[in-house]
Coordinates of C-alpha atoms in Angstrom, one line a residue:
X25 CA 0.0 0.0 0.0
X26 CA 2.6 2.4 1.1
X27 CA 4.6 1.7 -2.7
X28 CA 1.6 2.3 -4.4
X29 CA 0.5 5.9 -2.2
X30 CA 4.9 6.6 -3.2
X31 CA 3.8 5.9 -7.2
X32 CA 0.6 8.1 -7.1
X33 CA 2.3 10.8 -5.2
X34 CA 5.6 11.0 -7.5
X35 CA 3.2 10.9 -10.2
X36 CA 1.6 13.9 -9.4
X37 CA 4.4 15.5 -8.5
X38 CA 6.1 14.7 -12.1
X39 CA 2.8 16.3 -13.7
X40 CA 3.8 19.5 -11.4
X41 CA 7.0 19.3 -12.8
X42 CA 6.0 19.1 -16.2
X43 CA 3.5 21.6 -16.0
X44 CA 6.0 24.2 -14.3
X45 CA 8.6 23.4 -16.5
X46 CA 11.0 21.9 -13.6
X47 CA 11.3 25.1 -12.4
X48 CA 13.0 25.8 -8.8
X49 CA 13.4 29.5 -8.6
X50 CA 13.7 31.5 -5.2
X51 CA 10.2 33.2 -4.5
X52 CA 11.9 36.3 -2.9
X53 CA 12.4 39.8 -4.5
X54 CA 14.9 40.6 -7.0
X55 CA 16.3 43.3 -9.0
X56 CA 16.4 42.9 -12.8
X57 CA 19.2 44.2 -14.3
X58 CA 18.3 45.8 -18.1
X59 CA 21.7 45.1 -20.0
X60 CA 24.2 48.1 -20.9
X61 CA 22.6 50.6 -18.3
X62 CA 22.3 51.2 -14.3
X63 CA 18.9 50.4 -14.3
X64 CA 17.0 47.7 -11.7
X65 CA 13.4 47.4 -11.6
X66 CA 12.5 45.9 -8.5
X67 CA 10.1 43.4 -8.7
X68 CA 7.9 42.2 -5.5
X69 CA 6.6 38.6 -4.7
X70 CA 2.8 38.2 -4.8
X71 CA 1.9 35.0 -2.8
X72 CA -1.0 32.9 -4.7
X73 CA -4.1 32.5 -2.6
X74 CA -8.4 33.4 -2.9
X75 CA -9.4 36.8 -2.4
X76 CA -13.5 38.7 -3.0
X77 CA -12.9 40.6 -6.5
X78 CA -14.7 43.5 -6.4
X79 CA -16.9 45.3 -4.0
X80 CA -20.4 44.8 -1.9
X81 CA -23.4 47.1 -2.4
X82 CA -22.4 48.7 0.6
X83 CA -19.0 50.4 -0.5
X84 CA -19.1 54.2 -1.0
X85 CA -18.4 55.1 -4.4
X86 CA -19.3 52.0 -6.3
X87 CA -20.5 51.1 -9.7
X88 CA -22.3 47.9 -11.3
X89 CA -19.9 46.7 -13.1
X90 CA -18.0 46.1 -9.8
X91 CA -20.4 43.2 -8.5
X92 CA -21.5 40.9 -7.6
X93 CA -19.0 40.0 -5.3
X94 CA -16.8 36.5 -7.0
X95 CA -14.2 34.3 -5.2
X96 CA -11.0 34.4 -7.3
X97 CA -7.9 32.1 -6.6
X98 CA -4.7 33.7 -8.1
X99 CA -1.7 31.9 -9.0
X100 CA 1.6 33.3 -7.5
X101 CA 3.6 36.1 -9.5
X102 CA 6.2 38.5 -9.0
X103 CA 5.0 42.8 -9.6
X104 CA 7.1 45.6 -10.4
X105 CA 7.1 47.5 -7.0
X106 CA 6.5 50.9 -8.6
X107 CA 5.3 51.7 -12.1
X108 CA 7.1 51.3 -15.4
X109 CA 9.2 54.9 -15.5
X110 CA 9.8 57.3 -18.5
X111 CA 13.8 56.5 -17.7
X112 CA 13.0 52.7 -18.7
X113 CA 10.4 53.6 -21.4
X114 CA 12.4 55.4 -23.6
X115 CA 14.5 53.4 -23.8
X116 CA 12.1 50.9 -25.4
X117 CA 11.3 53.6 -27.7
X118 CA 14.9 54.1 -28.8
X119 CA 15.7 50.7 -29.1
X120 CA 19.7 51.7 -28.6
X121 CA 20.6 48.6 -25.7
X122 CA 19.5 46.1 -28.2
X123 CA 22.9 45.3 -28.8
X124 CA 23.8 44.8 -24.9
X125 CA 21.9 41.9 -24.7
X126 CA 24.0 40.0 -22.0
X127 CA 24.2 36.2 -22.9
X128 CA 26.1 35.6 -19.4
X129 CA 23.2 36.6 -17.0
X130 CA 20.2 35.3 -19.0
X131 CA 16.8 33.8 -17.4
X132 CA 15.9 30.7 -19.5
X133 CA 12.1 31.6 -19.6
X134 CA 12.3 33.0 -23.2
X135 CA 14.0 31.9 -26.1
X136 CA 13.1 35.4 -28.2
X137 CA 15.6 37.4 -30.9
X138 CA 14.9 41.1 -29.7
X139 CA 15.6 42.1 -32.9
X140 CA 12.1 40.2 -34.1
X141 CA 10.4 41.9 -31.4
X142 CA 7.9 45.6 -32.6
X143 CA 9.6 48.8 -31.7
X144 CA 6.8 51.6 -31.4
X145 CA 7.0 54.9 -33.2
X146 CA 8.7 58.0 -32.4
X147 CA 5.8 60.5 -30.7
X148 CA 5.2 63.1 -32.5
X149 CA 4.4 65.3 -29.5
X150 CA 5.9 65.5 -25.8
X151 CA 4.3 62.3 -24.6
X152 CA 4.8 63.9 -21.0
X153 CA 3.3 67.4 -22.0
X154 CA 6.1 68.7 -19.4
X155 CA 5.1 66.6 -16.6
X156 CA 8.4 65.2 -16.4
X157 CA 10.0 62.4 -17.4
X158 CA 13.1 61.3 -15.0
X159 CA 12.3 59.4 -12.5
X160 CA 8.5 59.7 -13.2
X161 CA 5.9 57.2 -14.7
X162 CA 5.6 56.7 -19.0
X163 CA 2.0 57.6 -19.8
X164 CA 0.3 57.6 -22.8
X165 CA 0.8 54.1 -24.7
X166 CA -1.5 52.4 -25.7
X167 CA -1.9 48.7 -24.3
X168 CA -0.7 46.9 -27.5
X169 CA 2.8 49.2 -27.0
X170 CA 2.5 47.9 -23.2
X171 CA 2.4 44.6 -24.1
X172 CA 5.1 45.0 -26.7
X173 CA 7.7 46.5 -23.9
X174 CA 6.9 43.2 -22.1
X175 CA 8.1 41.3 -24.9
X176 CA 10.8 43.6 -25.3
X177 CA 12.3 43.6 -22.1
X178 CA 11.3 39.7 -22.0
X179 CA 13.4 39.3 -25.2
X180 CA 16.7 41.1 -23.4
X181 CA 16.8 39.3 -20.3
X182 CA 15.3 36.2 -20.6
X183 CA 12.6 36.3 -18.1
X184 CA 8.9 35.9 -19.1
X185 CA 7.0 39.7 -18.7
X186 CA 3.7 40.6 -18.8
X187 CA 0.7 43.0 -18.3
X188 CA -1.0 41.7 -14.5
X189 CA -4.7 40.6 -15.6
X190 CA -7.9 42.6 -14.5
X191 CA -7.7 39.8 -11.7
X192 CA -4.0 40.0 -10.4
X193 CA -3.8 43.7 -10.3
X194 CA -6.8 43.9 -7.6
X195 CA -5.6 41.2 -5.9
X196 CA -2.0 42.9 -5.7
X197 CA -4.0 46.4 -4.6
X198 CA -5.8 44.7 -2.0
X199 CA -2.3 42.8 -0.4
X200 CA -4.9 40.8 1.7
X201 CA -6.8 43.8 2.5
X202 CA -11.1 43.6 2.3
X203 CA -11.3 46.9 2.7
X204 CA -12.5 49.8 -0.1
X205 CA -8.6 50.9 -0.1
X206 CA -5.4 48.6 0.7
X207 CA -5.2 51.2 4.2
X208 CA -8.5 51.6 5.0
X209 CA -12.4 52.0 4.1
X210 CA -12.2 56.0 4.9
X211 CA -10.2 58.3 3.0
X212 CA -9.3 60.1 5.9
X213 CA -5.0 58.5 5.4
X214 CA -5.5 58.6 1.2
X215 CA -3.1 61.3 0.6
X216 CA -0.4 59.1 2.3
X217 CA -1.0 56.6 -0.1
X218 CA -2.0 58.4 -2.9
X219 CA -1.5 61.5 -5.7
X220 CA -4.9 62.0 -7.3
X221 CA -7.1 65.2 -8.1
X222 CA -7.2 67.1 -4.2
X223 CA -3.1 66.8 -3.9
X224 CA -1.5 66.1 -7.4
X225 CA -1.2 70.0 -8.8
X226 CA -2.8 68.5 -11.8
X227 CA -0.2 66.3 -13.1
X228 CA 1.3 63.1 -12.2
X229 CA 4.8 63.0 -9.6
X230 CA 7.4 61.1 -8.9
X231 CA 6.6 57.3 -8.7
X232 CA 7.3 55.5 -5.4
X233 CA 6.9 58.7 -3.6
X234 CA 3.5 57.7 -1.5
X235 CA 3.3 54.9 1.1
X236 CA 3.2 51.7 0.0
X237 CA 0.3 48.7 0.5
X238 CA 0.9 46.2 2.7
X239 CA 2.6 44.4 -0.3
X240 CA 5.1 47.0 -0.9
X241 CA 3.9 48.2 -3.7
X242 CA 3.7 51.5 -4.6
X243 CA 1.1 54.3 -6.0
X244 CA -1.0 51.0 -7.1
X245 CA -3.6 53.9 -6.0
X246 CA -3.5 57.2 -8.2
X247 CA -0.8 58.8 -10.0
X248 CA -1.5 56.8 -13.3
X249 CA -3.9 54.4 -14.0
X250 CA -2.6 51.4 -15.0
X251 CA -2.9 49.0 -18.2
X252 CA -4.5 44.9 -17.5
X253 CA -4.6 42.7 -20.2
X254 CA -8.4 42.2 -19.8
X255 CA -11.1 43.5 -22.3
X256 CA -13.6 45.2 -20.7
X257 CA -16.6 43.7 -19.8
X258 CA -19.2 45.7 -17.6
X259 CA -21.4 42.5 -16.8
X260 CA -18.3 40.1 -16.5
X261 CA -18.4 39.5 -12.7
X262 CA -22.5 39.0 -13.4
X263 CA -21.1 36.4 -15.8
X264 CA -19.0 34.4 -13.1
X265 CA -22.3 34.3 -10.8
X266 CA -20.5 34.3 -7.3
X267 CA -18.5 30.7 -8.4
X268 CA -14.6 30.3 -7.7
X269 CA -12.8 31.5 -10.2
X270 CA -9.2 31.0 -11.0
X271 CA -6.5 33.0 -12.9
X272 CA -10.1 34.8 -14.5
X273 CA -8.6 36.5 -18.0
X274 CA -11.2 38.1 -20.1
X275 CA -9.5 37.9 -23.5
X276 CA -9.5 40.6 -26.1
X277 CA -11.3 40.3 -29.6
X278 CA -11.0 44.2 -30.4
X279 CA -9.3 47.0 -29.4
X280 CA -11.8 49.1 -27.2
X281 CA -12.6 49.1 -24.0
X282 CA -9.9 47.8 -22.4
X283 CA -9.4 47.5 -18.5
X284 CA -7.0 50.1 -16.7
X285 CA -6.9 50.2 -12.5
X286 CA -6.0 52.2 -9.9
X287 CA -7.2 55.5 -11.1
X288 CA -4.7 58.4 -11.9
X289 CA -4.0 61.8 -10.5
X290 CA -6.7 63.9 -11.9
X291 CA -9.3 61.4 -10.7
X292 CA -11.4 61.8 -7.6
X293 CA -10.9 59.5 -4.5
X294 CA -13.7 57.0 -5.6
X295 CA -12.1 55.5 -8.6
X296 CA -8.9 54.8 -6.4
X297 CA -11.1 52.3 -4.8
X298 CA -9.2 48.7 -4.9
X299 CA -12.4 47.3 -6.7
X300 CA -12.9 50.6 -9.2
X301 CA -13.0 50.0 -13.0
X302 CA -11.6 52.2 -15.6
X303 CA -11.7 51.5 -19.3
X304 CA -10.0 52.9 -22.9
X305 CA -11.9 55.0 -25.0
X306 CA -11.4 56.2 -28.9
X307 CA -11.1 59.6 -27.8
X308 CA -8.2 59.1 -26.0
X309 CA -6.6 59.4 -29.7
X310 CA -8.8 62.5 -30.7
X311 CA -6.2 64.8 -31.2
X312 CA -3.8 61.8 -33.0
X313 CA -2.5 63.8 -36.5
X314 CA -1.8 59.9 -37.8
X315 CA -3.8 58.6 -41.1
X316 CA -4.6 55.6 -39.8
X317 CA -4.2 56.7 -35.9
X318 CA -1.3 55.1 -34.2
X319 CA -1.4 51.9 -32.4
X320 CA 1.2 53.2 -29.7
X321 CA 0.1 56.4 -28.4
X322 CA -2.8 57.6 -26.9
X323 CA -2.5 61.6 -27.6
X324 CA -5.2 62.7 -25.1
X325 CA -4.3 59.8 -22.2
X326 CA -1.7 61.5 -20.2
X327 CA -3.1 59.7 -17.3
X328 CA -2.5 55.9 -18.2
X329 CA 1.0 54.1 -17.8
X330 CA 1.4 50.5 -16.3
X331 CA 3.8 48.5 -14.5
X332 CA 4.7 44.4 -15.3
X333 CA 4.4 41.1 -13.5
X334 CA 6.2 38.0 -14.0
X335 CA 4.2 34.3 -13.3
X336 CA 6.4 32.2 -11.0
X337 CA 5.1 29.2 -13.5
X338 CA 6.4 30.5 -16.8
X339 CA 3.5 29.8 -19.6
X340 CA 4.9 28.0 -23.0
X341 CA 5.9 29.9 -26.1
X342 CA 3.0 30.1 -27.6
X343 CA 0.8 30.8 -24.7
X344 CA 3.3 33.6 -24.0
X345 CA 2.8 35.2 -27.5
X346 CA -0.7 35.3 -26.9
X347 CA -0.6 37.4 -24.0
X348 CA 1.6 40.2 -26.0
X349 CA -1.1 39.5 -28.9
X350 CA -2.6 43.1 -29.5
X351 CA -6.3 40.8 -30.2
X352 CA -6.8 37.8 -29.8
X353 CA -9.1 35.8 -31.7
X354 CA -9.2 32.2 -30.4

């Protein structure tokens, strides 16, 4: 009996092993090091668990599209402790460390030429519109040019990057919390925690400036909202009827709406809320002078950047060209 409990339980455990890849990596925070520069982005461990996505009737501030109420189990992942700076952006955009990639201190998660990866247009205006850009957070791409600096930045260092999902990024602003912010249900402490439209002198500031959530992560509430990989859905959670849920991903068949978080600094407190649903719109390229307009910038969304997570099971090849997939049709 005891052989046969040994057989069932090593084959399960090969199955894990399969299914992770054989992976044994340290679940601890790390820097990653971008290749032919000083830069680090600091990257926080999210333990997996089951948390109540989105919020109850009661919650001041709430919409529809934020109920009812569904159990979600999330898969561990590490997140980018503040969000994704102009500093790193730019570089992206410039495409000029290419050439650094360092062979010697690459992950083995992805097997990807950089030099087959998009780079995204020039702007053609001051994507900051003098807000600042050392030290402070890229706004304005679109998702798809996101997504792309995942690939990017997966392609020169050899670690899998991605967008969090609708699901992981609340789960990361919450940091165990069940409250309508990660510090409290009043919003008596919020400008500790937060830049948004009473304290941000209309523009976004510094990231990492604010407290940080439980987590450690920072401004996960204002400055910038931030880009998910989900399609927007406004009866989505409706859809899900209060069952457990895991690793949700509502999966993109056209470009608009798409789900950003976290509200930014010219929003009110409300949409800061953990549970608080932003979406893109059209007109956030009404001023775009491009015939077609450009996938990569968003002229009039000065208020949307993002920041990157990292699965502790890395997804194959092809799932992970799916996820930096601008639609995806299947």
């Amino acid at each position: 009996m005891k052989k046969l409990t040994l057989i069932v339980a090593t084959f399960f455990i090969c199955i894990f092993c399969i299914k992770s890849y054989c992976q044994k990596k340290a679940f601890v925070a790390y820097e990653q090091k971008i290749p032919g520069t000083a830069l680090t982005i600091s990257m926080i461990p999210i333990p997996g668990g089951n948390f109540a996505m989105g919020s109850p009737n009661s919650e001041k501030g709430r919409s529809v599209d934020e109920g009812p109420v569904n159990t979600v189990e999330i898969a561990p992942f590490w997140m980018q402790e503040v969000e994704v700076s102009w500093d790193l952006y730019l570089l992206f955009i410039s495409r000029e460390i290419d050439k650094n990639k360092d062979e010697g201190f690459m992950g083995t998660e992805v097997s990807l030429d950089v030099d087959a990866v998009s780079g995204a247009t020039t702007p053609y205006v001051d994507m900051s519109f003098g807000m600042g850009t050392e030290g402070y957070p890229a706004t304005s791409m679109t998702q798809y040019a996101a997504s792309k600096f995942c690939e990017w930045l997966s392609a020169l260092t050899g670690n899998f990057y991605r967008l969090p999902t609708e699901a992981e990024w609340e789960y990361a602003c919450r940091a165990g919390t069940e409250t309508a912010y990660s510090f409290d249900d009043s919003t008596f402490k919020i400008s500790e925690f937060a830049w948004y439209a009473d304290n941000s002198d209309n523009k976004y500031q510094k990231i990492g400036q604010k407290r940080p959530n439980p987590w450690g992560l920072y401004d996960m509430h204002g400055n910038v909202a931030e880009w998910t990989l989900d399609a927007y859905n406004t009866a989505i959670y409706k859809k899900r009827k209060r069952t457990k849920t895991v690793d949700p991903f509502e999966k993109p068949a056209k470009t608009y709406p798409r789900v950003v978080r976290g509200g930014s600094w010219k929003d009110s407190s409300d949409k800061l809320r953990s549970a608080s649903r932003g979406y893109s719109e059209k007109r956030w390229k009404m001023r775009d002078p491009q015939i077609p307009k450009s996938k990569w910038w968003h002229t009039d969304a000065p208020f949307v950047g993002f920041r990157i997570v990292r699965p502790y099971i890395t997804p194959s090849p092809r799932e992970q060209q799916l996820y930096w997939k601008e639609k995806h049709t299947n």
